[in-house]
């Protein structure tokens, strides 16, 4: 089947209609349920710290549902089979469960906190705070860009609409209600997103499987398009996937929440007694989506679809669009909008939180809620401009952004975990130099291995230097520093 000739499935007018319907729904929901949260700093940035367990779990799971969960899962199932999907999912699932206890510990230490970088300023120094603001901001830019890219490309593939125009429309939709309602507006859209996305997948995926020939076809596609990936361990192919994709991806996912302010923001926003159950529940809610979209990848492989290389990241869309009626493809497009735009407003709220609390204090503006909220909204505008610039950079792909920020956010994992576990394990010098040196050395090594001929072994070495090196350096520098003090 020549998939290139089948698309776009719809005229651009259809894409505009779907965008308009989605915008109308989320504007209505946020107008009804997010009113009264923009009149104070605590209301705008942390939703008055009143999110219950259900809201917290759905918000956390939805905030974790980036474009990779909706797109790369199907791509890995199609290209690498079961082993690819396994390594994509395992770190994703365990990360929030691991993070849950430490999120509660942070909340106990700083019950009135707003950002992890603000907490680190109080505990360590301004330069540690500045280092983390840079890391958290870069992560927010990458998150925004990858979700804009995925959403805009999806609309382009299905409707033929101009990619750049769609990217600006998606960003504008998210910005409009985030500016008005802050984090509470994001939580409302996240709950809507999960209901639409998970419910829609449970409806469409079995239908697509039935249309494509049944579960026997899915089973025949467990090895991926090449037929070699049905075993997770014990084969040369499985080892190659682990070295080239699985190890770095699983580590990146396990360390991911530690480098993303959106999850600290939720730790400060959920009721203290519900923090752990919210993050654990979010992990179970999240994993449904990559598992179901992975089935679409197996189905495409079992049907021997020849997905063009440039469209591998959109295997899920191509499978649904080729097997189901046009209205079902429109439904799937709407589901993707719900997922992707919700992540955009989540990162807008996160950046707003950083600017309204940390950056505002760094420029020594007066301590006033109105000033904080205005400065937070400036942070949203900054993120919009930076994220759109990255998403519209020529040749930018989902995989490129995904692999870059995977190491970036995981570098801070062990130093932060050690610090929250025991206050005496990491001091100021250990935190600052451990993270900075490990990232510069590890990321440079990774880039050489991934893009300049070093090979997968060098890329894995770079990942290890960044992730494990930061923790080892933080502990070692702390011990040496204490020895010098003695």
PDB file of N, CA, C and O in Angstrom, residues 12 49 54 76 132 146 173 205 213 245 257 268 287 311 354 362 383 396 403 421 444 469 479:
ATOM      1  N   UNK A  12      -8.067  21.397   3.876  1.00  0.00           N
ATOM      2  CA  UNK A  12      -7.656  22.259   4.999  1.00  0.00           C
ATOM      3  C   UNK A  12      -8.826  22.775   5.830  1.00  0.00           C
ATOM      4  O   UNK A  12      -8.670  23.003   7.028  1.00  0.00           O
ATOM      5  N   UNK A  49      -3.319  25.290  46.084  1.00  0.00           N
ATOM      6  CA  UNK A  49      -2.840  24.070  46.760  1.00  0.00           C
ATOM      7  C   UNK A  49      -3.995  23.167  47.187  1.00  0.00           C
ATOM      8  O   UNK A  49      -3.941  22.508  48.241  1.00  0.00           O
ATOM      9  N   UNK A  54      -7.819  12.637  42.723  1.00  0.00           N
ATOM     10  CA  UNK A  54      -8.226  12.355  41.345  1.00  0.00           C
ATOM     11  C   UNK A  54      -7.698  13.431  40.409  1.00  0.00           C
ATOM     12  O   UNK A  54      -7.123  13.133  39.352  1.00  0.00           O
ATOM     13  N   UNK A  76       8.155   3.019  17.495  1.00  0.00           N
ATOM     14  CA  UNK A  76       9.033   1.972  17.996  1.00  0.00           C
ATOM     15  C   UNK A  76       8.421   0.588  17.801  1.00  0.00           C
ATOM     16  O   UNK A  76       9.127  -0.371  17.461  1.00  0.00           O
ATOM     17  N   UNK A 132      19.625  25.857  37.700  1.00  0.00           N
ATOM     18  CA  UNK A 132      18.402  25.076  37.529  1.00  0.00           C
ATOM     19  C   UNK A 132      17.354  25.838  36.735  1.00  0.00           C
ATOM     20  O   UNK A 132      16.567  25.220  36.002  1.00  0.00           O
ATOM     21  N   UNK A 146       8.399  20.098  20.937  1.00  0.00           N
ATOM     22  CA  UNK A 146       8.120  18.753  20.437  1.00  0.00           C
ATOM     23  C   UNK A 146       6.623  18.514  20.307  1.00  0.00           C
ATOM     24  O   UNK A 146       6.161  17.814  19.393  1.00  0.00           O
ATOM     25  N   UNK A 173      -3.973  28.952  20.923  1.00  0.00           N
ATOM     26  CA  UNK A 173      -5.081  28.362  21.683  1.00  0.00           C
ATOM     27  C   UNK A 173      -4.654  28.120  23.129  1.00  0.00           C
ATOM     28  O   UNK A 173      -5.341  28.500  24.082  1.00  0.00           O
ATOM     29  N   UNK A 205      -8.765   1.771  18.680  1.00  0.00           N
ATOM     30  CA  UNK A 205      -7.715   0.763  18.463  1.00  0.00           C
ATOM     31  C   UNK A 205      -8.308  -0.623  18.207  1.00  0.00           C
ATOM     32  O   UNK A 205      -7.922  -1.287  17.218  1.00  0.00           O
ATOM     33  N   UNK A 213      -7.629  -7.084  10.190  1.00  0.00           N
ATOM     34  CA  UNK A 213      -7.461  -8.532  10.101  1.00  0.00           C
ATOM     35  C   UNK A 213      -7.482  -9.252  11.427  1.00  0.00           C
ATOM     36  O   UNK A 213      -7.348 -10.480  11.486  1.00  0.00           O
ATOM     37  N   UNK A 245      18.925   2.587  21.575  1.00  0.00           N
ATOM     38  CA  UNK A 245      17.716   3.341  21.934  1.00  0.00           C
ATOM     39  C   UNK A 245      17.279   3.095  23.375  1.00  0.00           C
ATOM     40  O   UNK A 245      17.023   4.029  24.131  1.00  0.00           O
ATOM     41  N   UNK A 257      11.182  13.424  35.433  1.00  0.00           N
ATOM     42  CA  UNK A 257      10.433  14.345  36.299  1.00  0.00           C
ATOM     43  C   UNK A 257      11.335  15.256  37.124  1.00  0.00           C
ATOM     44  O   UNK A 257      10.936  16.362  37.497  1.00  0.00           O
ATOM     45  N   UNK A 268       3.582  20.908  44.661  1.00  0.00           N
ATOM     46  CA  UNK A 268       3.224  22.032  45.526  1.00  0.00           C
ATOM     47  C   UNK A 268       1.738  22.384  45.442  1.00  0.00           C
ATOM     48  O   UNK A 268       1.238  23.154  46.270  1.00  0.00           O
ATOM     49  N   UNK A 287       0.340   5.061  31.292  1.00  0.00           N
ATOM     50  CA  UNK A 287       0.857   3.923  30.520  1.00  0.00           C
ATOM     51  C   UNK A 287      -0.165   3.364  29.551  1.00  0.00           C
ATOM     52  O   UNK A 287       0.195   2.678  28.573  1.00  0.00           O
ATOM     53  N   UNK A 311       7.846   9.781   7.552  1.00  0.00           N
ATOM     54  CA  UNK A 311       6.558   9.726   8.244  1.00  0.00           C
ATOM     55  C   UNK A 311       6.528   8.661   9.339  1.00  0.00           C
ATOM     56  O   UNK A 311       5.470   8.356   9.886  1.00  0.00           O
ATOM     57  N   UNK A 354       8.022  29.712  37.070  1.00  0.00           N
ATOM     58  CA  UNK A 354       9.439  30.050  37.231  1.00  0.00           C
ATOM     59  C   UNK A 354       9.652  31.555  37.134  1.00  0.00           C
ATOM     60  O   UNK A 354      10.357  32.152  37.964  1.00  0.00           O
ATOM     61  N   UNK A 362      14.770  37.579  41.174  1.00  0.00           N
ATOM     62  CA  UNK A 362      16.156  37.810  40.757  1.00  0.00           C
ATOM     63  C   UNK A 362      16.362  39.223  40.230  1.00  0.00           C
ATOM     64  O   UNK A 362      17.433  39.805  40.393  1.00  0.00           O
ATOM     65  N   UNK A 383       8.190  31.726  26.379  1.00  0.00           N
ATOM     66  CA  UNK A 383       8.177  30.317  26.002  1.00  0.00           C
ATOM     67  C   UNK A 383       7.529  30.117  24.634  1.00  0.00           C
ATOM     68  O   UNK A 383       7.999  29.297  23.833  1.00  0.00           O
ATOM     69  N   UNK A 396      13.964  20.002  11.776  1.00  0.00           N
ATOM     70  CA  UNK A 396      13.749  19.553  13.149  1.00  0.00           C
ATOM     71  C   UNK A 396      12.790  18.359  13.164  1.00  0.00           C
ATOM     72  O   UNK A 396      11.782  18.342  12.462  1.00  0.00           O
ATOM     73  N   UNK A 403      15.740  13.135  22.067  1.00  0.00           N
ATOM     74  CA  UNK A 403      17.023  12.651  22.555  1.00  0.00           C
ATOM     75  C   UNK A 403      17.826  13.758  23.233  1.00  0.00           C
ATOM     76  O   UNK A 403      18.580  13.516  24.178  1.00  0.00           O
ATOM     77  N   UNK A 421      16.905  13.074  49.860  1.00  0.00           N
ATOM     78  CA  UNK A 421      16.997  11.897  50.729  1.00  0.00           C
ATOM     79  C   UNK A 421      17.663  12.246  52.060  1.00  0.00           C
ATOM     80  O   UNK A 421      17.194  11.863  53.116  1.00  0.00           O
ATOM     81  N   UNK A 444      28.378  16.267  25.512  1.00  0.00           N
ATOM     82  CA  UNK A 444      29.329  16.355  24.401  1.00  0.00           C
ATOM     83  C   UNK A 444      29.701  14.963  23.896  1.00  0.00           C
ATOM     84  O   UNK A 444      29.772  14.726  22.676  1.00  0.00           O
ATOM     85  N   UNK A 469      27.296  10.307  36.305  1.00  0.00           N
ATOM     86  CA  UNK A 469      28.420  11.170  36.649  1.00  0.00           C
ATOM     87  C   UNK A 469      28.017  12.349  37.505  1.00  0.00           C
ATOM     88  O   UNK A 469      28.769  12.771  38.398  1.00  0.00           O
ATOM     89  N   UNK A 479      32.193  15.711  49.550  1.00  0.00           N
ATOM     90  CA  UNK A 479      33.114  15.111  50.511  1.00  0.00           C
ATOM     91  C   UNK A 479      34.449  15.831  50.533  1.00  0.00           C
ATOM     92  O   UNK A 479      35.024  16.115  51.607  1.00  0.00           O
TER      93      UNK A 479
END
